[in-house]
Amino acid sequence: MAAPDAGNPALVELVQRHAEAQRDFDQATLQATTADNYVEVSPAGEVDSREKMLSFYAPDQKRASPQLTVTEPMVRVLGDTAVVLAKLNYTMSAEGQARSFAMRASYVAQLKDGKWKLVSAQYTGIRPPKKAE
């Protein structure tokens, strides 16, 4: 299998900033990285407008967040539109145990006035590997 194509560093950095802003409940960065018509599909399958997403990440909603790494970026640029796939890896402590989980994220970005902004995101949970019996 070929190595993932990280492609355009600006788009990978945009996705990284957006994921970190969600982790940190950083509304200003979420506003800066998303277009007015942004929409996302949550891991539960809910479709959220930009306004709903921003309200979820309001400072008064902030709670302890897991560590986050964004890996395996794949970028496809199609003119002034781009698709970025990435793996979001989360690690947190629960009851003294490290717990890890991951999601695949699909982002669509649009280049407008020389700047990339996200117009959509979709998150899909990754099942943990089955344990050997």
XYZ file of C-alpha atoms in Angstrom:
133
model
C 0.000 0.000 0.000
C 1.340 3.431 -0.892
C 2.099 5.934 1.842
C -0.687 8.447 2.480
C -0.398 11.627 0.435
C -0.037 14.561 2.818
C -0.325 16.790 -0.260
C -0.867 20.439 0.571
C 0.722 21.434 3.917
C -1.670 24.388 4.303
C -4.665 22.047 4.203
C -3.117 19.571 6.636
C -2.379 22.481 8.989
C -5.982 23.746 8.620
C -7.340 20.355 9.673
C -4.855 20.191 12.566
C -5.866 23.668 13.793
C -9.561 22.808 13.536
C -9.187 19.508 15.436
C -7.115 21.180 18.157
C -9.635 24.028 18.421
C -12.414 21.489 19.003
C -10.312 19.756 21.656
C -9.549 23.107 23.337
C -13.073 24.591 22.955
C -11.462 27.494 21.055
C -14.420 29.208 19.375
C -12.310 31.952 17.784
C -10.177 29.417 15.907
C -13.249 27.376 14.963
C -14.790 30.524 13.476
C -11.523 31.344 11.666
C -11.163 27.845 10.160
C -14.768 27.359 9.009
C -16.851 29.026 6.322
C -20.210 30.611 7.146
C -22.001 27.695 5.436
C -20.005 24.995 7.307
C -21.886 21.833 8.251
C -20.703 18.683 9.983
C -21.878 15.142 10.540
C -21.110 13.985 14.076
C -19.971 10.451 14.949
C -23.590 9.859 16.064
C -24.829 10.760 12.568
C -26.300 14.129 13.524
C -26.024 16.968 11.011
C -24.947 20.192 12.705
C -24.851 23.713 11.284
C -21.905 25.987 11.983
C -23.944 27.795 14.637
C -24.775 24.544 16.448
C -21.153 23.384 16.258
C -19.912 26.722 17.641
C -22.444 26.632 20.500
C -21.284 23.118 21.444
C -17.735 24.479 21.821
C -18.736 27.517 23.891
C -16.249 28.316 26.686
C -18.841 27.511 29.374
C -19.212 23.996 27.882
C -15.489 23.228 28.187
C -14.515 20.000 29.917
C -11.376 17.907 30.249
C -10.174 16.893 26.811
C -8.179 13.890 25.679
C -4.760 14.181 24.077
C -5.077 14.403 20.303
C -2.871 13.535 17.368
C -3.846 13.932 13.739
C -2.252 11.281 11.536
C -2.479 9.732 8.075
C -3.548 12.885 6.203
C -4.620 12.384 2.595
C -5.254 15.498 0.520
C -6.951 15.799 -2.850
C -7.076 19.285 -4.359
C -9.669 19.809 -7.091
C -9.301 23.414 -8.206
C -10.634 25.679 -5.458
C -12.038 22.701 -3.508
C -10.121 20.111 -1.533
C -10.923 16.897 0.311
C -8.791 15.995 3.324
C -9.036 12.651 5.089
C -7.279 12.135 8.418
C -7.195 9.860 11.419
C -7.913 11.560 14.741
C -6.295 9.644 17.621
C -7.447 10.357 21.172
C -5.909 9.222 24.454
C -7.339 9.919 27.881
C -7.061 8.627 31.407
C -10.116 7.063 32.982
C -9.958 5.554 36.453
C -6.159 5.410 36.274
C -6.171 3.588 32.946
C -5.093 5.046 29.607
C -7.906 4.708 27.091
C -7.453 5.298 23.381
C -9.915 5.626 20.545
C -9.793 6.936 17.006
C -12.004 8.406 14.310
C -11.649 8.961 10.598
C -12.499 12.474 9.589
C -13.390 13.677 6.115
C -13.123 17.407 5.495
C -14.064 19.535 2.500
C -12.303 22.869 2.176
C -12.839 25.750 -0.230
C -10.297 28.326 -1.351
C -11.812 31.787 -1.244
C -9.925 35.076 -1.428
C -6.652 33.145 -1.222
C -7.553 31.388 2.033
C -8.698 27.804 2.706
C -11.717 27.337 4.988
C -13.581 24.196 5.918
C -17.105 23.896 4.542
C -17.853 20.453 5.948
C -16.586 17.662 8.146
C -17.784 14.135 8.798
C -16.576 11.966 11.663
C -16.707 8.170 11.719
C -15.664 6.120 14.724
C -13.121 3.348 14.214
C -13.949 0.110 15.977
C -11.189 -1.153 18.244
C -9.536 -4.368 17.072
C -11.142 -7.546 18.352
C -9.334 -9.101 21.283
C -7.900 -12.583 20.797
C -9.648 -15.227 22.842
